[in-house]
Coordinates of C-alpha atoms in Angstrom, one line a residue:
Chain N
M119 CA 0.0 0.0 0.0
I120 CA 1.5 3.3 -1.0
R121 CA -1.3 5.7 -0.2
D122 CA 0.9 7.2 2.5
D123 CA 3.8 8.2 0.3
R124 CA 1.6 9.3 -2.5
A125 CA 0.4 12.0 -0.3
H126 CA 3.6 14.0 -0.6
D127 CA 4.6 13.1 -4.1
A128 CA 6.1 15.9 -6.0
P129 CA 3.8 17.5 -8.5
G130 CA 5.1 16.7 -11.9
G131 CA 5.8 13.0 -11.3
G132 CA 9.3 12.1 -10.4
G133 CA 10.6 15.5 -9.8
R134 CA 13.8 14.6 -11.3
R135 CA 14.7 18.0 -12.5
G136 CA 16.5 20.8 -10.8
A137 CA 19.1 20.5 -8.2
A138 CA 17.5 17.4 -6.9
R139 CA 20.7 16.1 -5.4
V140 CA 21.4 18.9 -3.1
R141 CA 21.0 17.5 0.3
G142 CA 19.8 19.4 3.3
R143 CA 18.1 22.0 1.4
R144 CA 14.9 23.3 2.8
R145 CA 11.9 22.6 0.8
P146 CA 9.4 25.3 0.0
P147 CA 6.8 25.7 2.7
G148 CA 3.6 23.8 2.1
R149 CA 5.4 20.8 0.6
R150 CA 6.7 19.6 4.0
R151 CA 5.9 16.1 4.9
G152 CA 2.7 15.8 6.7
A153 CA 1.3 19.0 5.3
Q154 CA -1.2 17.5 2.9
G155 CA -4.0 19.1 1.0
P156 CA -7.5 19.0 2.5
V157 CA -8.6 16.6 -0.2
R158 CA -6.0 13.9 0.7
R159 CA -6.7 14.3 4.3
T160 CA -10.4 13.9 3.7
L161 CA -9.8 10.9 1.6
R162 CA -7.7 9.4 4.3
I163 CA -10.4 10.0 6.9
V164 CA -13.1 8.5 4.6
A165 CA -11.0 5.4 4.1
L166 CA -10.4 5.0 7.8
T167 CA -14.1 5.5 8.5
A168 CA -15.0 2.8 6.0
V169 CA -12.6 0.4 7.5
S170 CA -13.9 1.3 11.0
V171 CA -17.4 0.3 10.0
V172 CA -16.0 -3.2 9.3
F173 CA -14.4 -3.3 12.7
V174 CA -17.3 -2.0 14.7
Y175 CA -20.2 -3.5 12.9
P176 CA -19.9 -7.0 14.3
F177 CA -20.3 -5.6 17.8
L178 CA -23.4 -3.7 16.8
W179 CA -24.8 -6.7 15.0
L180 CA -24.2 -8.8 18.2
I181 CA -25.8 -6.3 20.5
S182 CA -28.8 -6.0 18.1
A183 CA -29.2 -9.7 17.8
S184 CA -29.2 -10.1 21.6
F185 CA -32.4 -8.0 21.7
K186 CA -34.2 -9.8 18.9
P187 CA -36.7 -12.7 19.0
S188 CA -35.3 -16.0 17.7
A189 CA -36.8 -15.7 14.3
D190 CA -35.3 -12.2 13.6
V191 CA -31.7 -12.9 14.6
F192 CA -30.5 -13.1 11.0
D193 CA -32.8 -10.4 9.5
N194 CA -29.8 -8.0 9.4
A195 CA -31.8 -5.1 10.7
L196 CA -29.6 -3.1 13.1
I197 CA -32.6 -1.8 15.0
P198 CA -34.7 -4.8 16.1
H199 CA -38.2 -4.8 14.7
T200 CA -39.4 -6.4 17.9
W201 CA -37.5 -5.7 21.1
Q202 CA -37.2 -8.8 23.2
L203 CA -35.5 -7.7 26.4
G204 CA -36.2 -11.1 27.9
N205 CA -33.2 -12.7 26.3
Y206 CA -30.9 -11.3 29.0
A207 CA -33.3 -12.4 31.7
E208 CA -33.4 -15.9 30.2
I209 CA -29.7 -16.3 30.0
W210 CA -29.5 -15.0 33.5
T211 CA -31.8 -17.8 34.8
A212 CA -30.7 -20.6 32.4
V213 CA -27.0 -20.5 33.4
P214 CA -25.2 -19.3 36.6
L215 CA -23.9 -16.2 34.8
L216 CA -23.3 -14.3 37.9
S217 CA -21.1 -16.9 39.5
W218 CA -19.2 -17.2 36.2
I219 CA -18.5 -13.5 36.2
W220 CA -17.5 -13.7 39.8
N221 CA -15.2 -16.7 39.1
S222 CA -13.6 -14.8 36.2
V223 CA -13.1 -11.7 38.3
T224 CA -11.3 -13.5 41.1
V225 CA -9.3 -15.8 38.8
T226 CA -8.3 -12.8 36.6
L227 CA -7.3 -10.6 39.5
A228 CA -5.3 -13.4 41.1
A229 CA -3.6 -14.2 37.8
A230 CA -2.8 -10.5 37.1
V231 CA -1.6 -9.6 40.6
T232 CA 0.7 -12.6 41.0
V233 CA 2.2 -12.4 37.5
T234 CA 2.9 -8.7 37.8
I235 CA 4.7 -8.9 41.1
S236 CA 6.7 -12.1 40.3
S237 CA 7.7 -11.0 36.8
A238 CA 8.8 -7.6 38.2
L239 CA 10.9 -9.3 40.8
V240 CA 12.6 -11.5 38.3
A241 CA 13.0 -8.8 35.7
F242 CA 14.7 -6.6 38.3
G243 CA 17.0 -9.4 39.2
F244 CA 18.1 -9.8 35.6
A245 CA 18.3 -6.0 35.0
Y246 CA 20.1 -4.8 38.0
F247 CA 22.5 -7.5 39.1
R248 CA 25.5 -8.9 37.4
F249 CA 25.9 -12.5 38.4
P250 CA 27.4 -15.7 37.1
G251 CA 25.0 -17.5 34.8
R252 CA 23.0 -14.4 34.0
N253 CA 23.2 -14.5 30.3
L254 CA 22.6 -18.2 30.1
L255 CA 19.5 -17.9 32.4
F256 CA 18.1 -15.0 30.6
G257 CA 18.6 -16.8 27.3
L258 CA 16.4 -19.5 28.8
V259 CA 13.8 -17.0 29.7
V260 CA 13.7 -15.8 26.1
G261 CA 13.8 -19.4 24.9
T262 CA 10.7 -20.4 26.9
M263 CA 8.8 -17.6 25.0
M264 CA 9.1 -19.8 21.9
L265 CA 8.0 -23.0 23.6
P266 CA 4.5 -23.9 22.5
A267 CA 2.1 -24.3 25.5
A268 CA 1.1 -27.7 24.1
V269 CA 4.4 -29.3 25.1
T270 CA 3.9 -28.7 28.8
M271 CA 0.1 -29.0 28.8
V272 CA -0.2 -32.7 29.6
P273 CA 2.5 -32.9 32.3
Q274 CA 1.3 -29.7 34.0
Y275 CA -2.1 -31.3 34.1
L276 CA -0.6 -34.4 35.7
I277 CA 1.1 -32.2 38.3
W278 CA -2.1 -30.6 39.4
N279 CA -3.8 -34.0 39.4
Q280 CA -1.1 -35.3 41.8
L281 CA -1.8 -32.3 44.0
H282 CA -5.6 -33.0 43.8
L283 CA -6.2 -29.6 42.3
A284 CA -6.9 -30.6 38.8
S285 CA -10.6 -29.8 39.1
S286 CA -10.1 -26.5 40.7
Q287 CA -9.4 -22.9 39.6
V288 CA -6.0 -23.0 41.2
P289 CA -4.2 -24.1 38.0
L290 CA -5.7 -21.1 36.2
W291 CA -3.6 -18.6 38.2
A292 CA -1.1 -20.3 40.4
P293 CA 1.6 -20.8 37.7
N294 CA 1.7 -17.0 37.5
L295 CA 3.4 -16.9 41.0
F296 CA 6.5 -17.9 39.1
G297 CA 6.5 -15.1 36.5
S298 CA 6.0 -15.2 32.9
A299 CA 8.8 -15.1 30.3
F300 CA 7.1 -12.5 28.1
Y301 CA 6.5 -10.0 31.0
I302 CA 9.9 -10.6 32.4
F303 CA 11.4 -9.7 29.1
L304 CA 9.2 -6.6 28.8
L305 CA 9.8 -5.4 32.3
R306 CA 13.5 -6.0 32.1
Q307 CA 13.6 -3.6 29.2
F308 CA 12.0 -0.9 31.4
F309 CA 14.3 -1.5 34.4
L310 CA 17.4 -1.4 32.1
G311 CA 16.2 2.0 31.0
L312 CA 16.4 3.5 34.5
P313 CA 19.6 5.5 35.1
R314 CA 22.0 3.4 37.2
E315 CA 23.2 6.4 39.2
V316 CA 19.8 6.4 41.0
F317 CA 20.5 3.0 42.4
E318 CA 24.1 3.7 43.2
A319 CA 23.1 6.8 45.1
A320 CA 20.6 4.8 47.1
R321 CA 23.2 2.1 47.8
V322 CA 25.6 4.7 49.1
D323 CA 22.7 5.9 51.4
G324 CA 22.6 2.3 52.7
A325 CA 19.5 1.0 50.9
G326 CA 19.2 -2.8 50.6
Y327 CA 18.4 -4.5 47.4
W328 CA 14.8 -5.0 48.3
R329 CA 14.5 -1.3 49.0
L330 CA 16.0 -0.6 45.6
F331 CA 13.4 -2.7 44.0
W332 CA 10.4 -1.7 46.0
R333 CA 11.0 2.0 46.6
I334 CA 12.9 3.0 43.5
A335 CA 12.7 0.6 40.5
A336 CA 9.0 -0.4 40.9
P337 CA 7.6 3.1 41.4
L338 CA 9.6 4.4 38.4
C339 CA 8.4 1.7 36.2
R340 CA 4.8 2.0 37.2
P341 CA 3.4 2.4 33.7
A342 CA 5.2 -0.8 32.6
L343 CA 3.7 -2.6 35.6
V344 CA 0.3 -1.3 34.7
V345 CA 0.8 -2.6 31.1
T346 CA 1.8 -6.0 32.4
F347 CA -1.2 -6.1 34.7
M348 CA -3.6 -5.2 32.0
F349 CA -2.1 -7.6 29.4
E350 CA -2.6 -10.4 31.9
V351 CA -6.1 -9.3 32.8
Q352 CA -7.0 -9.5 29.1
A353 CA -5.2 -12.9 28.6
S354 CA -6.7 -14.4 31.7
W355 CA -10.3 -13.0 31.2
T356 CA -10.4 -14.4 27.6
D357 CA -8.6 -17.7 28.1
L358 CA -10.5 -20.8 27.1
V359 CA -7.8 -23.5 27.0
R360 CA -7.1 -23.8 30.6
P361 CA -10.7 -23.7 31.8
L362 CA -11.5 -26.4 29.3
I363 CA -8.8 -28.6 30.7
Y364 CA -9.3 -27.9 34.4
L365 CA -12.9 -26.9 35.1
R366 CA -15.4 -29.7 35.1
D367 CA -18.0 -28.3 37.5
P368 CA -20.1 -25.7 35.8
A369 CA -20.3 -23.8 39.1
L370 CA -16.5 -23.1 38.7
F371 CA -16.6 -22.0 35.1
T372 CA -15.1 -18.7 34.0
V373 CA -17.0 -16.7 31.5
P374 CA -15.3 -17.9 28.3
R375 CA -15.8 -21.5 29.4
G376 CA -19.4 -20.7 30.3
L377 CA -19.9 -19.0 27.0
K378 CA -18.8 -22.1 25.2
A379 CA -21.2 -24.1 27.3
V380 CA -24.0 -21.7 26.3
L381 CA -23.1 -22.1 22.7
D382 CA -23.2 -25.9 23.1
Q383 CA -26.6 -25.7 24.8
F384 CA -28.3 -23.0 22.7
G385 CA -26.5 -22.9 19.4
D386 CA -26.7 -26.5 18.5
G387 CA -29.1 -29.2 17.9
G388 CA -32.8 -28.9 17.2
E389 CA -33.9 -25.5 18.4
M390 CA -31.1 -23.0 18.0
R391 CA -31.4 -20.0 20.2
W392 CA -28.8 -17.6 18.7
E393 CA -30.3 -14.6 20.4
I394 CA -29.4 -16.3 23.8
V395 CA -25.9 -17.0 22.6
A396 CA -25.6 -13.4 21.4
A397 CA -26.8 -12.0 24.7
A398 CA -24.2 -14.2 26.6
S399 CA -21.5 -13.0 24.1
V400 CA -22.4 -9.4 24.9
V401 CA -22.2 -10.0 28.6
V402 CA -18.7 -11.6 28.2
T403 CA -17.3 -9.0 25.8
L404 CA -18.5 -5.8 27.3
P405 CA -16.4 -5.8 30.5
M406 CA -13.2 -6.0 28.4
I407 CA -14.3 -3.3 26.1
I408 CA -15.2 -1.0 28.9
A409 CA -11.9 -1.7 30.6
F410 CA -10.1 -0.9 27.4
F411 CA -11.9 2.4 27.0
V412 CA -10.8 3.3 30.5
C413 CA -7.1 2.4 30.1
Q414 CA -6.6 2.4 26.3
R415 CA -3.5 4.6 26.5
Q416 CA -1.5 2.1 28.6
F417 CA -2.6 -0.7 26.3
T418 CA -1.5 0.9 23.1
Q419 CA 1.7 2.2 24.5
G420 CA 2.5 -1.2 25.9
I421 CA 2.0 -2.9 22.6
A422 CA 4.0 -0.3 20.7
T423 CA 6.8 -0.9 23.1
T424 CA 6.6 -4.6 22.7
G425 CA 7.1 -4.4 19.0
S426 CA 9.8 -1.8 18.9
K427 CA 11.9 -3.6 21.5
G428 CA 11.4 -7.1 20.1
Chain W
M550 CA 31.0 -10.0 37.5
T551 CA 34.5 -8.5 37.5
R552 CA 33.7 -4.9 38.6
K553 CA 36.8 -3.4 40.2
Q554 CA 36.0 -1.7 43.4
N555 CA 38.2 0.1 45.9
G556 CA 38.7 -1.4 49.4
P557 CA 40.0 -4.6 50.9
R558 CA 39.8 -7.6 48.7
T559 CA 37.9 -9.8 51.1
A560 CA 35.1 -7.3 51.6
N561 CA 34.9 -6.9 47.9
R562 CA 34.5 -10.6 47.4
S563 CA 31.9 -11.1 50.1
G564 CA 30.0 -8.1 48.7
R565 CA 30.0 -9.7 45.3
R566 CA 28.8 -13.0 46.8
R567 CA 26.0 -11.2 48.6
E568 CA 25.1 -9.5 45.3
T569 CA 25.0 -12.9 43.6
L570 CA 22.9 -14.3 46.4
A571 CA 20.5 -11.4 46.2
A572 CA 20.3 -11.8 42.4
Y573 CA 19.3 -15.4 42.7
G574 CA 16.8 -14.4 45.4
F575 CA 15.1 -12.0 43.0
I576 CA 15.0 -14.5 40.1
S577 CA 14.1 -17.5 42.3
P578 CA 10.4 -17.3 41.4
W579 CA 11.2 -17.8 37.8
L580 CA 13.9 -20.4 38.5
I581 CA 11.5 -22.5 40.6
G582 CA 8.8 -22.1 38.0
F583 CA 11.1 -23.0 35.2
V584 CA 12.2 -26.2 36.9
V585 CA 8.7 -27.2 38.0
F586 CA 6.4 -25.9 35.2
T587 CA 8.7 -25.8 32.2
A588 CA 11.9 -28.0 32.3
G589 CA 10.3 -30.7 34.4
P590 CA 7.2 -31.0 32.2
M591 CA 9.3 -30.9 29.1
I592 CA 11.3 -33.9 30.2
A593 CA 8.1 -35.6 31.5
S594 CA 6.5 -34.9 28.2
L595 CA 9.4 -36.4 26.3
V596 CA 9.3 -39.5 28.5
L597 CA 5.5 -39.8 28.2
S598 CA 5.8 -39.6 24.4
F599 CA 7.4 -43.0 24.5
T600 CA 4.6 -44.5 26.5
D601 CA 0.9 -45.3 26.2
Y602 CA 0.0 -43.3 29.4
D603 CA -3.8 -42.9 29.7
G604 CA -3.9 -40.3 32.5
I605 CA -5.2 -42.8 35.0
G606 CA -2.2 -45.0 35.8
H607 CA -1.6 -47.5 33.0
T608 CA 1.8 -46.9 31.6
H609 CA 3.8 -49.1 29.3
G610 CA 6.8 -48.1 27.3
V611 CA 6.0 -48.4 23.7
G612 CA 9.3 -47.3 22.2
L613 CA 8.9 -45.3 19.0
D614 CA 5.3 -46.5 18.4
N615 CA 3.7 -43.1 19.0
Y616 CA 6.1 -41.4 16.6
R617 CA 5.5 -44.1 14.0
Q618 CA 1.8 -43.6 14.4
L619 CA 2.2 -39.9 13.8
F620 CA 3.1 -40.6 10.2
Q621 CA 0.2 -43.0 9.6
D622 CA -2.5 -41.0 11.5
P623 CA -4.6 -39.3 8.8
N624 CA -5.7 -36.7 11.5
V625 CA -2.1 -35.6 12.0
A626 CA -1.6 -35.1 8.3
N627 CA -4.9 -33.3 8.0
S628 CA -4.6 -31.1 11.0
L629 CA -1.0 -30.2 10.2
L630 CA -2.0 -29.3 6.6
N631 CA -5.0 -27.3 7.9
T632 CA -2.8 -25.4 10.3
L633 CA -0.1 -24.7 7.7
V634 CA -2.6 -23.5 5.1
F635 CA -4.3 -21.3 7.7
T636 CA -0.9 -19.8 8.7
V637 CA 0.3 -19.3 5.2
L638 CA -2.9 -17.4 4.3
R639 CA -3.3 -15.5 7.6
V640 CA 0.2 -14.2 8.4
P641 CA 1.0 -12.3 5.1
L642 CA -2.6 -11.1 4.8
S643 CA -2.8 -9.8 8.3
M644 CA 0.7 -8.2 8.0
A645 CA -0.3 -6.4 4.8
A646 CA -3.6 -5.3 6.2
A647 CA -2.0 -4.0 9.4
L648 CA 0.7 -2.1 7.4
A649 CA -1.9 -0.5 5.2
L650 CA -4.0 0.6 8.2
A651 CA -0.9 1.8 10.1
M652 CA 0.1 3.9 7.1
L653 CA -3.4 5.3 6.8
L654 CA -3.3 6.2 10.5
L655 CA 0.1 7.7 10.4
R656 CA -1.0 11.0 8.9
A657 CA -4.6 11.0 10.2
G658 CA -3.7 13.7 12.6
R659 CA -6.0 14.1 15.6
A660 CA -8.4 11.4 14.5
S661 CA -5.6 8.8 14.6
G662 CA -6.2 8.1 18.3
F663 CA -9.9 7.4 17.7
F664 CA -9.4 5.0 14.8
R665 CA -6.5 3.3 16.7
T666 CA -9.0 2.6 19.5
V667 CA -11.6 1.3 17.0
F668 CA -9.0 -1.1 15.3
Y669 CA -7.9 -2.4 18.7
L670 CA -11.4 -3.2 20.0
P671 CA -11.6 -6.7 18.4
V672 CA -8.4 -7.7 20.1
M673 CA -10.2 -7.2 23.4
T674 CA -13.0 -9.5 22.3
P675 CA -12.6 -13.0 23.9
P676 CA -11.7 -15.5 21.2
V677 CA -14.7 -17.6 22.2
A678 CA -16.9 -14.7 21.2
V679 CA -15.0 -14.3 18.0
G680 CA -15.7 -17.9 17.2
I681 CA -19.4 -17.3 17.8
L682 CA -19.3 -14.2 15.7
F683 CA -17.7 -16.3 12.9
L684 CA -20.6 -18.8 13.1
L685 CA -23.2 -16.0 13.0
L686 CA -21.8 -13.6 10.4
F687 CA -20.5 -16.2 8.1
N688 CA -23.6 -18.3 8.3
G689 CA -24.1 -19.6 4.8
N690 CA -27.8 -19.1 4.3
Q691 CA -28.5 -16.0 6.5
G692 CA -25.2 -14.5 7.6
L693 CA -24.3 -10.9 7.2
I694 CA -21.3 -11.6 5.0
N695 CA -23.2 -13.4 2.4
H696 CA -26.0 -10.8 2.6
V697 CA -23.5 -8.1 1.7
L698 CA -22.0 -10.3 -1.0
G699 CA -25.5 -10.8 -2.4
M700 CA -26.1 -7.1 -2.6
V701 CA -23.2 -6.8 -5.1
G702 CA -24.4 -9.9 -6.9
I703 CA -22.0 -12.5 -5.6
P704 CA -23.5 -15.7 -4.3
G705 CA -21.6 -16.4 -1.1
P706 CA -20.4 -19.9 -0.2
S707 CA -21.4 -21.9 2.8
W708 CA -18.5 -20.7 4.9
T709 CA -19.2 -22.7 8.0
T710 CA -20.2 -26.0 6.4
D711 CA -18.3 -26.2 3.1
S712 CA -14.9 -27.7 3.9
A713 CA -13.3 -25.7 1.1
W714 CA -14.4 -22.4 2.7
V715 CA -14.0 -23.0 6.4
K716 CA -10.3 -21.9 6.5
P717 CA -10.7 -18.8 4.3
G718 CA -13.6 -17.8 6.5
L719 CA -11.5 -18.3 9.6
V720 CA -8.7 -16.3 8.0
L721 CA -11.0 -13.4 7.2
T722 CA -12.3 -13.6 10.8
S723 CA -8.8 -13.5 12.2
L724 CA -8.1 -10.3 10.1
W725 CA -10.6 -8.6 12.3
S726 CA -8.0 -8.8 15.1
V727 CA -5.0 -7.2 13.4
G728 CA -5.2 -4.2 15.9
S729 CA -2.2 -5.0 17.9
T730 CA 0.0 -5.4 14.8
V731 CA -1.3 -2.1 13.5
I732 CA -0.2 -0.4 16.7
I733 CA 3.3 -2.0 16.5
Y734 CA 3.7 -0.8 12.8
L735 CA 2.4 2.6 13.7
A736 CA 5.0 3.0 16.3
A737 CA 7.7 1.8 13.9
L738 CA 6.6 4.1 11.1
R739 CA 6.7 7.1 13.5
N740 CA 10.3 6.3 14.2
V741 CA 11.4 6.5 10.5
P742 CA 13.6 9.6 10.2
Q743 CA 11.8 12.2 8.1
E744 CA 15.1 13.2 6.5
L745 CA 15.3 9.9 4.7
Y746 CA 12.0 10.6 2.9
E747 CA 13.0 14.2 2.1
A748 CA 16.4 13.1 0.8
A749 CA 14.8 10.4 -1.3
E750 CA 12.2 12.8 -2.7
L751 CA 14.9 15.3 -3.6
D752 CA 16.7 12.5 -5.3
G753 CA 13.6 12.0 -7.4
V754 CA 12.6 8.7 -5.9
G755 CA 9.0 7.9 -6.6
P756 CA 6.4 6.9 -4.0
W757 CA 6.6 3.2 -4.6
N758 CA 10.4 3.1 -4.4
R759 CA 10.4 5.3 -1.3
F760 CA 8.1 2.8 0.2
R761 CA 10.3 -0.1 -0.9
H762 CA 13.7 1.4 -0.2
V763 CA 13.0 3.7 2.8
T764 CA 9.9 2.6 4.6
L765 CA 10.2 -1.2 4.4
P766 CA 13.9 -1.4 5.5
Q767 CA 13.3 1.1 8.3
I768 CA 10.5 -0.8 9.8
S769 CA 11.9 -4.3 9.0
G770 CA 12.6 -4.9 12.7
A771 CA 9.0 -4.6 13.5
L772 CA 8.0 -6.6 10.5
F773 CA 10.3 -9.4 11.5
F774 CA 9.0 -9.3 15.1
T775 CA 5.3 -9.5 14.0
L776 CA 6.2 -12.2 11.4
I777 CA 7.6 -14.5 14.1
V778 CA 5.0 -13.8 16.7
N779 CA 2.1 -14.1 14.3
T780 CA 3.4 -17.3 12.8
I781 CA 4.0 -19.0 16.1
A782 CA 0.5 -17.9 17.3
S783 CA -1.2 -19.1 14.0
L784 CA 0.5 -22.5 14.3
Q785 CA -1.2 -22.8 17.7
T786 CA -4.6 -21.7 16.7
F787 CA -7.2 -23.3 18.9
T788 CA -10.0 -21.3 20.5
E789 CA -11.9 -19.9 17.5
A790 CA -11.8 -23.2 15.7
Y791 CA -12.7 -25.2 18.7
T792 CA -15.5 -22.9 19.7
A793 CA -17.1 -23.0 16.3
F794 CA -16.7 -26.6 15.4
F795 CA -16.0 -28.8 18.4
G796 CA -17.5 -29.3 21.8
S797 CA -19.8 -31.4 23.9
T798 CA -22.3 -31.8 21.1
N799 CA -21.3 -31.6 17.5
S800 CA -23.9 -30.9 14.9
Q801 CA -21.3 -29.6 12.7
T802 CA -19.0 -32.5 12.5
Y803 CA -19.3 -32.8 8.8
S804 CA -17.2 -29.6 8.4
S805 CA -15.0 -30.1 11.4
D806 CA -12.4 -32.0 9.4
A807 CA -11.5 -28.8 7.7
A808 CA -11.4 -27.0 11.0
L809 CA -9.3 -29.7 12.8
F810 CA -6.3 -27.6 13.7
Y811 CA -3.3 -29.2 15.1
V812 CA -3.7 -28.0 18.7
V813 CA -7.4 -28.9 18.6
Y814 CA -6.5 -32.5 17.6
L815 CA -3.8 -32.5 20.3
F816 CA -6.2 -31.3 22.9
Q817 CA -8.8 -34.0 21.9
E818 CA -6.2 -36.7 22.1
A819 CA -4.9 -35.6 25.5
F820 CA -8.1 -34.6 27.3
Q821 CA -11.0 -36.2 25.6
Y822 CA -9.6 -39.6 24.6
M823 CA -7.0 -39.5 27.3
H824 CA -4.2 -40.7 25.0
M825 CA -1.6 -38.7 26.9
G826 CA 1.4 -40.5 25.7
Y827 CA 0.4 -40.0 22.1
A828 CA -0.6 -36.4 22.8
S829 CA 2.9 -35.8 24.1
A830 CA 4.4 -37.1 20.9
L831 CA 2.0 -34.8 19.0
A832 CA 3.2 -31.9 21.2
W833 CA 6.9 -32.6 20.3
L834 CA 6.2 -32.7 16.6
L835 CA 4.5 -29.3 16.9
F836 CA 7.5 -28.0 18.8
L837 CA 9.9 -29.2 16.1
V838 CA 7.7 -27.7 13.3
I839 CA 7.6 -24.4 15.1
L840 CA 11.3 -24.4 15.7
A841 CA 12.1 -25.3 12.1
I842 CA 9.8 -22.6 10.7
T843 CA 11.1 -19.9 13.1
A844 CA 14.7 -20.9 12.3
V845 CA 14.1 -20.5 8.6
Q846 CA 12.4 -17.2 9.1
A847 CA 15.2 -16.0 11.3
K848 CA 17.8 -17.0 8.7
L849 CA 15.9 -15.4 5.8
S850 CA 15.4 -12.3 7.9
K851 CA 19.1 -11.7 8.2
R852 CA 19.0 -10.6 4.6
F853 CA 16.0 -8.3 5.0
V854 CA 16.1 -6.9 8.5
Y855 CA 17.9 -3.7 8.8
Y856 CA 19.0 -2.4 12.2
E857 CA 20.3 1.1 12.6
G858 CA 23.6 1.1 14.5
D859 CA 23.7 -1.6 17.1
P860 CA 22.5 -5.0 16.4
R861 CA 20.2 -4.9 19.4

């Protein structure tokens, strides 16, 4: 796609004439990069708006479907002809939606809190100290990022089985007590970015290592910790694989696992009730969307950092 | 390790030892986790792959039987092919789409933030809900996609039931979630020095060649990063396919062969049929495939990826 560069193409095609090779010469005003004509800018906004419709429409479709009677789900009207508000009441009574939400909230918070603290500790260890084996061990951290989860899936299940926790929510968050390679990698980058003099000064003042971490490094890297926390909230809230493996009792389900159960119950077999499935999907999706609107800055900055430091 | 400090030698050495101890203290959570939840399970998984362990207690060594079976199991060939086709379609398409969107966003001015938010919204949507949306929007008879196609006179296929169209449909669905790649590219594009464009333009380089010889090399680090990450993720596709085509009841089994992704099959073998030994062998094959593909990509990228100054 070359739209971007076309925007500041020289009039007259290649613009090969004149003293084109003189470097560092200021271009005439109005031809500066970024200063585009109103037409191009408008075209750009129109294109973005068109794409945005594609991105947003499925949400609107889903919300609309969740208010329709069964027969109208696929009528493709954005405003329901008949409003059927009872879908939400029905899903509420058909499945223990409230306990699923509560389960998800507790599991997600446990997962995010533990992984943020433990990953920060480990990241600080790798960033601040110079110790024998550091490079080898950090290489292992990076290496585990490449390891597909499938390789350790079965033995991890067997471990929890041995501990009689294989049918509980513990395996959904407890591994996070030990940090996660991706977050360790991310946070280490931030800790490395702190000026070393700050730590040296604190050392001279008699601060211990724990104090360096807790009082200096962690507060200075708060944005990165928030990013880690929110990434894990998202990952944990939306995860289906682990709940599928570990949760048998519907009372323990998290919302993605519950949503899958709703799909199996209402989206299959003789009488399909897609409006019920849609209502459940809305209930599952909205909390993340709201959370995102509240903290979108941190999210997007975190992702941008991930890519540029990879 | 060998920082020279002033002061008596012994104090220096004990200080260094204390520092090493403290360092290991800080990284101990990961060390323990690595041994218990990564290295240990990897060894266990390798051992299990030579057994017929069923998850309950019956274990016999079966030698290389599991690995021999991999090559005869039609589900392995099928699911591996499905996964590779999906990956080969999805990764370049999503990278191209993300780059196009990022370049549109780059000069969108104040509106950029709003659109960035819009593009990222689907990433926040739980994959289960994405799988459900796929079933609803790509529904062959009544779905929105075919409705739109019908309006321009194209008879849409039966996306969710025709085995030839299941994967293209899933690929299109996955394009909906390119938001995080867009944001990575946007950050990379913003870091391209403006002087390079100005110099190229003064040299009479046209827009296409500026894109090819300035933009692409300058953001090649980000492109490489997303290539690797997206490939690894695509090879492990599970949730959307499992949600839409597998579960406790399966009215859609007739199309599920086309949606049998490798990890889906692995999951079934391990936790539905309790063939944990065989599933372990499956897991190791996946690991080798991912390693091989990543290694090839890394090797090829050496020719394309351009790093300014230090080789990070």
